[in-house]
Short mmCIF file of C-alpha atoms and ligand atoms in Angstrom, two decimals:
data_model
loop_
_atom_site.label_atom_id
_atom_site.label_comp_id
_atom_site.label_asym_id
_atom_site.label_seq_id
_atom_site.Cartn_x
_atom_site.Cartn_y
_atom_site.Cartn_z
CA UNK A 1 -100.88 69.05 -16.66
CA UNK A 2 -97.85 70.12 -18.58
CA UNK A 3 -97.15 72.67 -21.21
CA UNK A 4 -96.96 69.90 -23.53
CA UNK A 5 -99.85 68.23 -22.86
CA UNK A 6 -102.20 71.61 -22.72
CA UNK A 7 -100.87 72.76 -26.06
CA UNK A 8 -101.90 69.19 -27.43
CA UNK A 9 -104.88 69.30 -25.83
CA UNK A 10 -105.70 72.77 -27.28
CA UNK A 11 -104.57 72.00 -30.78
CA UNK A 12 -106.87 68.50 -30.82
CA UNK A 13 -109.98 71.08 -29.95
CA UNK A 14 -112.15 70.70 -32.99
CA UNK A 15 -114.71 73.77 -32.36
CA UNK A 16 -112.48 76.23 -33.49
CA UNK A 17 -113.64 78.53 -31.12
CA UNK A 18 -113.06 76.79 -28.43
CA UNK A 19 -109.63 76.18 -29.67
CA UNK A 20 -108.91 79.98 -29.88
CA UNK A 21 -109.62 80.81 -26.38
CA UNK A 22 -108.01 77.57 -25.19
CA UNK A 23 -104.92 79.46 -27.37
CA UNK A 24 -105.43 82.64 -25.80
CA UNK A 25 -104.91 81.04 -22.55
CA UNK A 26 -102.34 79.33 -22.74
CA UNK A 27 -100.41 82.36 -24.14
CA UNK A 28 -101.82 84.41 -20.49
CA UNK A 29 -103.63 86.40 -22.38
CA UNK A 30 -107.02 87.30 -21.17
CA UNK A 31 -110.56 85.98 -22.79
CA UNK A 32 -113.19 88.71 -23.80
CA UNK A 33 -116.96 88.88 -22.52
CA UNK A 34 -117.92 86.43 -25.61
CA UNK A 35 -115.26 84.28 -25.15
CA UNK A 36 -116.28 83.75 -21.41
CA UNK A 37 -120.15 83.37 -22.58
CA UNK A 38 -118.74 81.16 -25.05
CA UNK A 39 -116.76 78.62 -22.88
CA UNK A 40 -119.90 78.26 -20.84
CA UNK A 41 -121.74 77.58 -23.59
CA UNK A 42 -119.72 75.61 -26.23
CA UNK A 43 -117.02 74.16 -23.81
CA UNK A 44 -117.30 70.66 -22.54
CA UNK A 45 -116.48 70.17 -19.03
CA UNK A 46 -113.20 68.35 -19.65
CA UNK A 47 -111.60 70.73 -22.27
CA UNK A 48 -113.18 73.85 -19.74
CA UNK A 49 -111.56 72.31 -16.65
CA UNK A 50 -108.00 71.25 -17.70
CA UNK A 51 -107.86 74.52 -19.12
CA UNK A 52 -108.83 75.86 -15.71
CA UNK A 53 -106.64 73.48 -13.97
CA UNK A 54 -103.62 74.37 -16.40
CA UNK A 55 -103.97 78.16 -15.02
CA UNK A 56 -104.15 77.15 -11.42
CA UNK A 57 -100.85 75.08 -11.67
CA UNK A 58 -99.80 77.67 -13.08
CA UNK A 59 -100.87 79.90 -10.38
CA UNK A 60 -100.16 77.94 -7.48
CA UNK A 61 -98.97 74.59 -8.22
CA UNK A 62 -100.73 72.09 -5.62
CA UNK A 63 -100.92 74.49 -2.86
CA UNK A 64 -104.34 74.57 -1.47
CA UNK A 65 -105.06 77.44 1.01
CA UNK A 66 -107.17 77.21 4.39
CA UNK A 67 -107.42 79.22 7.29
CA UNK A 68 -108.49 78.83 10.97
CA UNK A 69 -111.29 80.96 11.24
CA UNK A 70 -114.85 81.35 12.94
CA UNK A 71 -117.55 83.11 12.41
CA UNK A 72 -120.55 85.45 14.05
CA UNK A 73 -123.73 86.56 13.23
CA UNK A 74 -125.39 88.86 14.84
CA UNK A 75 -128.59 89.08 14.17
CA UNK A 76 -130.88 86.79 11.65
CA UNK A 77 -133.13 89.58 11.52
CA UNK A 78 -133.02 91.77 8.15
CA UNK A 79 -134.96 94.83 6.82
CA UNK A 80 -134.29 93.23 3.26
CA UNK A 81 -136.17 90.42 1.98
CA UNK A 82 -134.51 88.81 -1.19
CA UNK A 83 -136.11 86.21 -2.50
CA UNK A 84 -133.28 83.33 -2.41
CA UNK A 85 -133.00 83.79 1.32
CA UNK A 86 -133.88 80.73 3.86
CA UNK A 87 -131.91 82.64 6.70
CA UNK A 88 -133.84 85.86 7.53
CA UNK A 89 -136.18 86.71 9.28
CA UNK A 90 -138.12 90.27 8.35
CA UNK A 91 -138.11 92.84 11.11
CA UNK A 92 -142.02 92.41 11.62
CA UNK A 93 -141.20 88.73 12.34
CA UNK A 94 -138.35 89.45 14.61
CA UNK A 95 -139.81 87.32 17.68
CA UNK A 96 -138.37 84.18 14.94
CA UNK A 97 -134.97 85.24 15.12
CA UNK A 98 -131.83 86.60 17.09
CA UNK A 99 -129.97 89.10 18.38
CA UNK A 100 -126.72 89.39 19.77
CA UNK A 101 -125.32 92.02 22.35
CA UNK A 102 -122.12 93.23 22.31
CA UNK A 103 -121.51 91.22 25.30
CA UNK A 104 -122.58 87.80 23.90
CA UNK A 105 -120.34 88.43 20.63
CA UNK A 106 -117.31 89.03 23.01
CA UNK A 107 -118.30 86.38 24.99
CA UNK A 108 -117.61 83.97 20.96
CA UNK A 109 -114.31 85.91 20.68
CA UNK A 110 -113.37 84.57 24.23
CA UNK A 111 -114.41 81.06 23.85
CA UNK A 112 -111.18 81.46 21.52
CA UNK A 113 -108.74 82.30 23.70
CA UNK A 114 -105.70 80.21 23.76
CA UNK A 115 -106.53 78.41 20.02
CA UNK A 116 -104.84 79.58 16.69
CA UNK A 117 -107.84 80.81 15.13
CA UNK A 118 -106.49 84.20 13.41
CA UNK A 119 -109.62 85.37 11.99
CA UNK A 120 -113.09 86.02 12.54
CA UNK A 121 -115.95 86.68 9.97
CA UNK A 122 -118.73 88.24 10.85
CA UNK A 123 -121.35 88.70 9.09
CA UNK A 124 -125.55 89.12 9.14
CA UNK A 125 -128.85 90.38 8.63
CA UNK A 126 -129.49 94.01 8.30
CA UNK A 127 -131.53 94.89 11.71
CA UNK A 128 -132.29 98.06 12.13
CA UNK A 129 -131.37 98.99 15.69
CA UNK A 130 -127.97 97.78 15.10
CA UNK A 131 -126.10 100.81 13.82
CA UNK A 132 -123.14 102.20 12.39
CA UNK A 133 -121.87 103.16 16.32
CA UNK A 134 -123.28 99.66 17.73
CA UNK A 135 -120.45 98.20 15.12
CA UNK A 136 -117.76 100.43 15.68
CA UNK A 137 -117.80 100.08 19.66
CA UNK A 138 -118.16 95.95 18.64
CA UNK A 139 -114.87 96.30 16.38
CA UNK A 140 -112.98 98.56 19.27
CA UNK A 141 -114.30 95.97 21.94
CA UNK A 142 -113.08 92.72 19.71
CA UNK A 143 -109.59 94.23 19.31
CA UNK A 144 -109.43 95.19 22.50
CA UNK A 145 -109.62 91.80 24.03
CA UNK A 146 -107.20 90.60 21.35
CA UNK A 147 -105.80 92.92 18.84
CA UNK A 148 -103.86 89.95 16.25
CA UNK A 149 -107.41 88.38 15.69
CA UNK A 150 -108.20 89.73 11.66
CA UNK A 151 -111.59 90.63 11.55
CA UNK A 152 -113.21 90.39 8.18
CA UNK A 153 -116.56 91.67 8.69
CA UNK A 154 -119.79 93.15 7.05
CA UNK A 155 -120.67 93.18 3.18
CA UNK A 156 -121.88 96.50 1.45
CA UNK A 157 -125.35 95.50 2.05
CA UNK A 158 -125.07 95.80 5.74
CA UNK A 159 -122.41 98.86 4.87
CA UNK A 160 -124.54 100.83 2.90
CA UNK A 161 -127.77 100.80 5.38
CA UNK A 162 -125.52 101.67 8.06
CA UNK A 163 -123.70 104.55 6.84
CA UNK A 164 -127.00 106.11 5.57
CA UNK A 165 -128.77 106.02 8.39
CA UNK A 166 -125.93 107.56 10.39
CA UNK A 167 -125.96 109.95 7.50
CA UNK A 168 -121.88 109.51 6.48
CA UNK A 169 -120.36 109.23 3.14
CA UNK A 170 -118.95 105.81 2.03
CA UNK A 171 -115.71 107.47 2.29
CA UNK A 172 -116.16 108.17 6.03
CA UNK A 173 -117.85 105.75 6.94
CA UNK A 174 -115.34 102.92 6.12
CA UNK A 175 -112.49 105.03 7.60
CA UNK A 176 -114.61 105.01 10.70
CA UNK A 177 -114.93 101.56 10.17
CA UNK A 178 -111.39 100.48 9.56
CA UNK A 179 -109.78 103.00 12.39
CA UNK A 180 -112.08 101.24 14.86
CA UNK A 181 -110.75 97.39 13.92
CA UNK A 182 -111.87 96.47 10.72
CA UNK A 183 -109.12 94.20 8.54
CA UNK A 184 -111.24 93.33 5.19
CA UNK A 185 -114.87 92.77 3.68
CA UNK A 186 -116.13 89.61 2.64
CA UNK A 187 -117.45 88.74 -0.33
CA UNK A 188 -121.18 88.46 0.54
CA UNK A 189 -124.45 90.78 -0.94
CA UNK A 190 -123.05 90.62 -4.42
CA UNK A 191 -125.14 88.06 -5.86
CA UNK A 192 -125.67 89.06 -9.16
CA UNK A 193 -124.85 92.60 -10.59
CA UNK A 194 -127.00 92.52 -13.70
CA UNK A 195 -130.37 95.08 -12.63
CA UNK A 196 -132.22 92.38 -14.91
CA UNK A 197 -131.67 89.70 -12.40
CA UNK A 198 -130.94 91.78 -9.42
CA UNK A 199 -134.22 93.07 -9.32
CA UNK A 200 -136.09 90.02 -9.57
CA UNK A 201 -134.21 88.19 -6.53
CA UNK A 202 -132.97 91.38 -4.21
CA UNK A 203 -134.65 94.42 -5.36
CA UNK A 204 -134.45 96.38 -2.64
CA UNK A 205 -130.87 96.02 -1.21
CA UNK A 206 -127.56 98.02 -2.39
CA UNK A 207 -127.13 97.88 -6.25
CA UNK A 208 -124.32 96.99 -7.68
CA UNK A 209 -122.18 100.45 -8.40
CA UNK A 210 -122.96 101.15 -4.39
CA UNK A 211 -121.59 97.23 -3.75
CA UNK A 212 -118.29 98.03 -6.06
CA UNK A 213 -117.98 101.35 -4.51
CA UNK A 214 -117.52 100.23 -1.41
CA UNK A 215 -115.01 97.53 -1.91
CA UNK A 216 -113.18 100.06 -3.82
CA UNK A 217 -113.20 102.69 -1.16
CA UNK A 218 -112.00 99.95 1.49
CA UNK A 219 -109.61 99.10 -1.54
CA UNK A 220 -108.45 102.82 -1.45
CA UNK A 221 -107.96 102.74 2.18
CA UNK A 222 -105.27 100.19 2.15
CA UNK A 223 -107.94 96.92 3.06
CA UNK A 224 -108.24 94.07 1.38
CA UNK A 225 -111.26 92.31 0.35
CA UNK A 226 -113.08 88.87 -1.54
CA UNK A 227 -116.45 89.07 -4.25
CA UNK A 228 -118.93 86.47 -4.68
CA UNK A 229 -121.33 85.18 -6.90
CA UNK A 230 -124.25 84.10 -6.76
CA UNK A 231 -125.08 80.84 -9.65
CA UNK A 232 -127.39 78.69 -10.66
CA UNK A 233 -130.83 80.47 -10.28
CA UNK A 234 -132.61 82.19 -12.60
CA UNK A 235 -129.60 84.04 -14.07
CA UNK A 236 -128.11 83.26 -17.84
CA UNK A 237 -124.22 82.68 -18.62
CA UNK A 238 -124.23 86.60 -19.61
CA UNK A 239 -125.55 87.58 -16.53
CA UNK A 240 -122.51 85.57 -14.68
CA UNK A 241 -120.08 86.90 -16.95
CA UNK A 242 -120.82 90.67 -17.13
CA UNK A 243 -120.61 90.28 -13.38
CA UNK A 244 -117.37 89.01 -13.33
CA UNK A 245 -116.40 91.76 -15.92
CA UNK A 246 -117.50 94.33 -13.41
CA UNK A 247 -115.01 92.44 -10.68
CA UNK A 248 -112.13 92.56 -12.97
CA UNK A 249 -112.40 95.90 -14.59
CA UNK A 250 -112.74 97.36 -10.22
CA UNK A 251 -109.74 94.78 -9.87
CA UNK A 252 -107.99 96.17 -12.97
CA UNK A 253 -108.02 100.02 -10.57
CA UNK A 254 -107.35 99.07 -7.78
CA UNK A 255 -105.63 95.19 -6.91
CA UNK A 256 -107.70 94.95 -3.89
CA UNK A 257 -109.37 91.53 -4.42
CA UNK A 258 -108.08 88.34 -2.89
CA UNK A 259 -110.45 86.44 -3.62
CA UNK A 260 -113.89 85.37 -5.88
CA UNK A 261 -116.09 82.72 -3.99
CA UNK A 262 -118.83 81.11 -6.53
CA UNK A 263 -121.51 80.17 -4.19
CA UNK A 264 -124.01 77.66 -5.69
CA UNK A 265 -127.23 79.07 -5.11
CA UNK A 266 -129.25 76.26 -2.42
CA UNK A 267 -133.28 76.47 -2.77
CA UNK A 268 -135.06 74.75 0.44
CA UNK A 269 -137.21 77.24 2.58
CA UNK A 270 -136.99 80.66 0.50
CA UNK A 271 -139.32 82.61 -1.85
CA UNK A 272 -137.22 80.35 -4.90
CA UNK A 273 -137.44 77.31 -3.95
CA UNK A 274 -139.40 76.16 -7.13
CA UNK A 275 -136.10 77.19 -8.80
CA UNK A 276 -134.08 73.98 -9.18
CA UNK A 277 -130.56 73.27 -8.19
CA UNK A 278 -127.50 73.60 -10.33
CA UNK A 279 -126.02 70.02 -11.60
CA UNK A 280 -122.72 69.23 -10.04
CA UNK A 281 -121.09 69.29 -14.09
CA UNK A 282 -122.44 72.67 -13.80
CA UNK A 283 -120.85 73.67 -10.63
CA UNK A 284 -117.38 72.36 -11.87
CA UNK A 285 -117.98 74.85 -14.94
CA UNK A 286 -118.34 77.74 -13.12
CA UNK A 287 -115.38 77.33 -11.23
CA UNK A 288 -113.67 76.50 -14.01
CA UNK A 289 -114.68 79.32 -15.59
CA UNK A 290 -114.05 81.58 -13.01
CA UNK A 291 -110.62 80.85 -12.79
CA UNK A 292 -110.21 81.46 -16.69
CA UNK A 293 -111.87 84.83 -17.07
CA UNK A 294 -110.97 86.35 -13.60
CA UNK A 295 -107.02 86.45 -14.38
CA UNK A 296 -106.33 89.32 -12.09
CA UNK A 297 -107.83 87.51 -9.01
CA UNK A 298 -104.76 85.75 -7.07
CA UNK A 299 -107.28 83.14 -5.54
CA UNK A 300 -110.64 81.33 -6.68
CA UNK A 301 -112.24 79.87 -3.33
CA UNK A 302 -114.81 76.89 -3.05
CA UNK A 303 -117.19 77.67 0.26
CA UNK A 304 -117.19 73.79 1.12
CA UNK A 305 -120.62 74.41 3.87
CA UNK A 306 -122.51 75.10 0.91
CA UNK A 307 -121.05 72.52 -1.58
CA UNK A 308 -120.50 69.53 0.38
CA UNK A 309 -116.79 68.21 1.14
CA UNK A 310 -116.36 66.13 -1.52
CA UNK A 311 -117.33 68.58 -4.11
CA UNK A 312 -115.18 71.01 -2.07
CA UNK A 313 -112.71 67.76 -3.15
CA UNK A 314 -113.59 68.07 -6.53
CA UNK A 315 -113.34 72.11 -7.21
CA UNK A 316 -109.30 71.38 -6.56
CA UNK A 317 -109.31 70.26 -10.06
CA UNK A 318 -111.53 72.94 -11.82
CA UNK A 319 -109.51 76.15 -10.75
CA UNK A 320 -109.89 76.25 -7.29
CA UNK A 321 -107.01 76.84 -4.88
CA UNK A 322 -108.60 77.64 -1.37
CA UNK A 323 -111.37 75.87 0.26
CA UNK A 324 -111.77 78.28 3.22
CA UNK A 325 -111.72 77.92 6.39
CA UNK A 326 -112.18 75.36 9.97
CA UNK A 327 -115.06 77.15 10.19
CA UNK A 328 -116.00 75.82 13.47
CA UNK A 329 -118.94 76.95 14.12
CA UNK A 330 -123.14 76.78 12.69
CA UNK A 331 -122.76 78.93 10.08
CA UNK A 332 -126.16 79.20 9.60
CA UNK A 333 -127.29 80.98 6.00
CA UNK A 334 -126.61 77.96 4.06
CA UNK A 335 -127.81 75.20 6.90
CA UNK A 336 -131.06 76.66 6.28
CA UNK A 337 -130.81 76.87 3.02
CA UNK A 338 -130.30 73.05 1.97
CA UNK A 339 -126.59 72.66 2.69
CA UNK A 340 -125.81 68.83 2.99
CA UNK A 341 -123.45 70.38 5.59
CA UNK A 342 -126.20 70.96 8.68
CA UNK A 343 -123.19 71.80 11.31
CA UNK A 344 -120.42 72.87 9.26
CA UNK A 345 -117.19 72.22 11.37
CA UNK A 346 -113.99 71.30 10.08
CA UNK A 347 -110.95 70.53 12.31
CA UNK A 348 -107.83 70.73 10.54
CA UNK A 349 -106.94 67.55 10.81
CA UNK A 350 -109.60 67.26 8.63
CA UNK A 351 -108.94 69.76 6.06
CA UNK A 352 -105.77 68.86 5.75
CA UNK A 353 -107.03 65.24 4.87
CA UNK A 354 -109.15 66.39 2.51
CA UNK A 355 -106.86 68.49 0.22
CA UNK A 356 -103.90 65.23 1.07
CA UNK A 357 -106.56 62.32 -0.40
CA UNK A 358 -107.04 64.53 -3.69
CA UNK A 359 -102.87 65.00 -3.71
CA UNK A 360 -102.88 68.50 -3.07
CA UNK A 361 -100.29 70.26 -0.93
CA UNK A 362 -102.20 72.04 2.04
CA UNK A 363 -101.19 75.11 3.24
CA UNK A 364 -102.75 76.87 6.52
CA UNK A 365 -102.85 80.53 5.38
CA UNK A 366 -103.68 84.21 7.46
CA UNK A 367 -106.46 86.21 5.51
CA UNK A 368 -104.06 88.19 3.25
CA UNK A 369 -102.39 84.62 2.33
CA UNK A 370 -99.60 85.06 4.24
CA UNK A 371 -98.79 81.12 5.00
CA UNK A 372 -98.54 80.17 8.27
CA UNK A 373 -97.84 76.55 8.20
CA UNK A 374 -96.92 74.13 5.22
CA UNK A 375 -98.40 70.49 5.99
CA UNK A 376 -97.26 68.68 3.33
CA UNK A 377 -95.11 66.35 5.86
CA UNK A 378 -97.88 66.33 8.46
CA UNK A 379 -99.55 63.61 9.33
CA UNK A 380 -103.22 64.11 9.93
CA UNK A 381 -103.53 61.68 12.67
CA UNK A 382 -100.93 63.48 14.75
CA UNK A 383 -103.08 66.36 14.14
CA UNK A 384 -105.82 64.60 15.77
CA UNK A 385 -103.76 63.68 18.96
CA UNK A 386 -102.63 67.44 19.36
CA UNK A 387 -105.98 69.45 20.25
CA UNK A 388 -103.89 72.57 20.65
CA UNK A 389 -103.07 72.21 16.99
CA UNK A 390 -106.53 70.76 15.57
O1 LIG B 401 -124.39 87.21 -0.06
C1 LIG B 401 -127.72 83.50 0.77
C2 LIG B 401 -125.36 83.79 -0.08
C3 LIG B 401 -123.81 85.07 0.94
C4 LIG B 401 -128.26 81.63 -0.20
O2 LIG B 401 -115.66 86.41 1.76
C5 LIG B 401 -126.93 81.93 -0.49
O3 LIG B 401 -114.57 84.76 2.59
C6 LIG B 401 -126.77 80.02 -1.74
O4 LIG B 401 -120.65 85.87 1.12
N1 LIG B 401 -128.04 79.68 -1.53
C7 LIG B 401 -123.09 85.32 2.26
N2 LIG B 401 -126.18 81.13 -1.26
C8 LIG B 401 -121.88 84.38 2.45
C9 LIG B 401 -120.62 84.94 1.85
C10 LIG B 401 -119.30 84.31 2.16
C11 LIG B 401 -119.23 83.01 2.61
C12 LIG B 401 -117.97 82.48 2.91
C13 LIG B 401 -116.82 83.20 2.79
C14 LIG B 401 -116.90 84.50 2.33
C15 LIG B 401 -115.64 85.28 2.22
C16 LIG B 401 -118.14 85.07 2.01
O5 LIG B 401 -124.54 83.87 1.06
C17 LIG B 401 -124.87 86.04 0.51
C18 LIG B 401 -125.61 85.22 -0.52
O6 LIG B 401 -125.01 85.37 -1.79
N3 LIG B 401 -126.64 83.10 0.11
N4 LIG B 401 -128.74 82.61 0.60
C19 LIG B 401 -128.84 80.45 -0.76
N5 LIG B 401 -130.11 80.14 -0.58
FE1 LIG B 402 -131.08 90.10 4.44
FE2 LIG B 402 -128.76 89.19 3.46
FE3 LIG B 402 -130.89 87.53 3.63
FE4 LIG B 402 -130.89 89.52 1.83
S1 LIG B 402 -129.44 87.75 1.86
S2 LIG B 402 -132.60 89.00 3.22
S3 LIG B 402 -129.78 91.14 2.91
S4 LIG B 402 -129.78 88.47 5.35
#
């Protein structure tokens, strides 16, 4: 949308509070806590979006980010037990779920030899035998075998247990970490800040001043790193927004984000699954929103395993500029959790169709954005025919 047509737009709002924020952004100047509560609240979903999509044109014009990635988890097995989970399985029940060696992960890593993946995500339950030195000798034995590979791995919650029962500080922990291979933290185990909520769905895992002072150490340390969010539960539009408040002020310090990742909460097989879904007009909001309050954040992502690909479609019009990765694998926390997508795998052929059919511009990105490949003059069925490429 234009200039022009976003100022009329604005200046046709009749709530005039509405109208003021919708002001205040389009003058790039950033909305307060109320305002954000507000937009959730008061803002219809078209006035909301084009705002949203106004900012990310802004942003980033039509370019739509992927990457070739794939992931591991090592164990499904977690000392933890929040409530939203379908995934884990607790210790005491450990027979149900898996373990991988160090062996078997670098036996994934090799399975990748010779393809233009560039990064894997790893990511899992928090068993205890796996400990700070199992990770550090897997990190050291991934780079090893092939030192370009990124690895974005482990969120605070995994992070946190680690370093405490190998009795390190944060601080040397994560230079432990990072000296032995690791590139950047995912987003994951931030669910929602707010102790009001957090202790009703994951009491007993890292709060959230030990999940922000961990990204900020890794921030401090040079790494880069995404947040999340966890929606459409039992949390209110506050809740969301003092979270994101708690993002941006860390983001304010320090410039280490990349990334927020809304991820729609999904309720088959866990402790909440009398907690209904979000509606799809909400899911568009919170993007949408996201993309308007968290101006210091370069990128708003849509996780299309959870969402579905055609809402993955949709998000390119609400904010979002990134839709993740090939994936290529059974990520498995949100197949068990309800996820239309059962077998998430996406070649990129068929990303790349995707973000074409909604007249985006997709561009194959590294995990720090750095773009590797423009394919706005690729065909996707060439793609297809070239299995070194797809
Ligand atoms: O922290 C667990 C979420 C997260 C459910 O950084 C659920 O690039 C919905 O963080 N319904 C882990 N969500 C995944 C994650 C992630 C994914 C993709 C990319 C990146 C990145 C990070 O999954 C957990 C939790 O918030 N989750 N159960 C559920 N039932
Ligand atoms: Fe464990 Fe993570 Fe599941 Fe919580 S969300 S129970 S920490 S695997």
């Amino acid at each position: 949308m234009s200039n022009a047509a976003i100022s009329v737009l604005v200046s046709a709002e009749k709530d005039p509070v509405l109208q003021a924020i919708g002001k205040k952004v389009i003058a790039k100047q950033r909305i307060s806590f109320e305002e954000g509560v507000q937009l959730f609240e008061r803002g219809s979903l078209s006035y909301v979006g084009a705002l949203a999509n106004w900012v990310r044109e802004e942003m980033h014009g039509d370019k739509t980010y992927f990457n070739r990635n794939f992931h591991i988890e090592p164990t499904n097995v977690c000392v933890f037990s929040c409530a939203f989970c379908s995934y884990s399985r607790l210790y005491s029940n450990r027979e149900e779920g898996w373990e991988l060696s160090i062996e078997q992960m670098l036996h994934i890593v090799k399975s990748y030899d010779g393809k233009p993946v560039t990064e894997v995500h790893i990511v899992g339950g928090v068993h205890p035998k796996m400990t700070l030195s199992f990770f550090l000798e897997l990190l050291q034995t991934i780079k090893a075998h092939r030192p370009e590979l990124h690895i974005k791995a482990f969120t605070p919650v995994e992070l946190d247990y680690m370093f405490r029962k190998a009795n390190v500080s944060i601080e040397e922990g994560m230079r432990l970490a990072h000296e032995a291979g690791l590139d950047s933290l995912p987003g994951g185990g931030a669910e929602i800040f707010h102790p009001d909520i957090r202790k009703k769905i994951c009491e007993d895992k890292v709060d959230a001043e030990g999940w922000l002072k961990i990204h900020q150490t890794a921030h401090e340390l040079g790494m880069h790193s995404n947040a999340t969010l966890l929606y459409g539960h039992i949390e209110s539009y506050a809740h969301r927004i003092d979270h994101m408040e708690r993002l941006r002020s860390l983001q304010d310090q320090t410039g280490g984000f990349n990334t927020f990742i809304p991820l729609k909460f999904r309720n088959m097989d866990n402790d909440m699954s009398d907690v209904p879904e979000s509606t799809i007009v909400e899911d568009m909001k919170m993007y949408a929103v996201s993309r308007i309050y968290m101006d210091n954040f370069p990128h708003i992502k849509a996780y299309w395993p959870m969402l579905g690909r055609q809402n993955a479609q949709l998000t390119l019009s609400f904010g979002v500029n990134d839709i993740d990765g090939t994936i290529d694998d059974s990520t498995k926390i949100y197949a068990m959790a309800g996820s239309e997508e059962q077998n998430p795998a996406m070649s990129t052929a068929d990303l790349v169709r995707l973000i074409k059919q909604v007249k985006r511009q997709p561009v194959e990105r590294g995990t720090l954005y750095n773009e590797i490949r423009d394919y706005t003059d690729v065909d996707p069925l060439s793609l297809e025919l070239d299995p070194q490429l797809n």
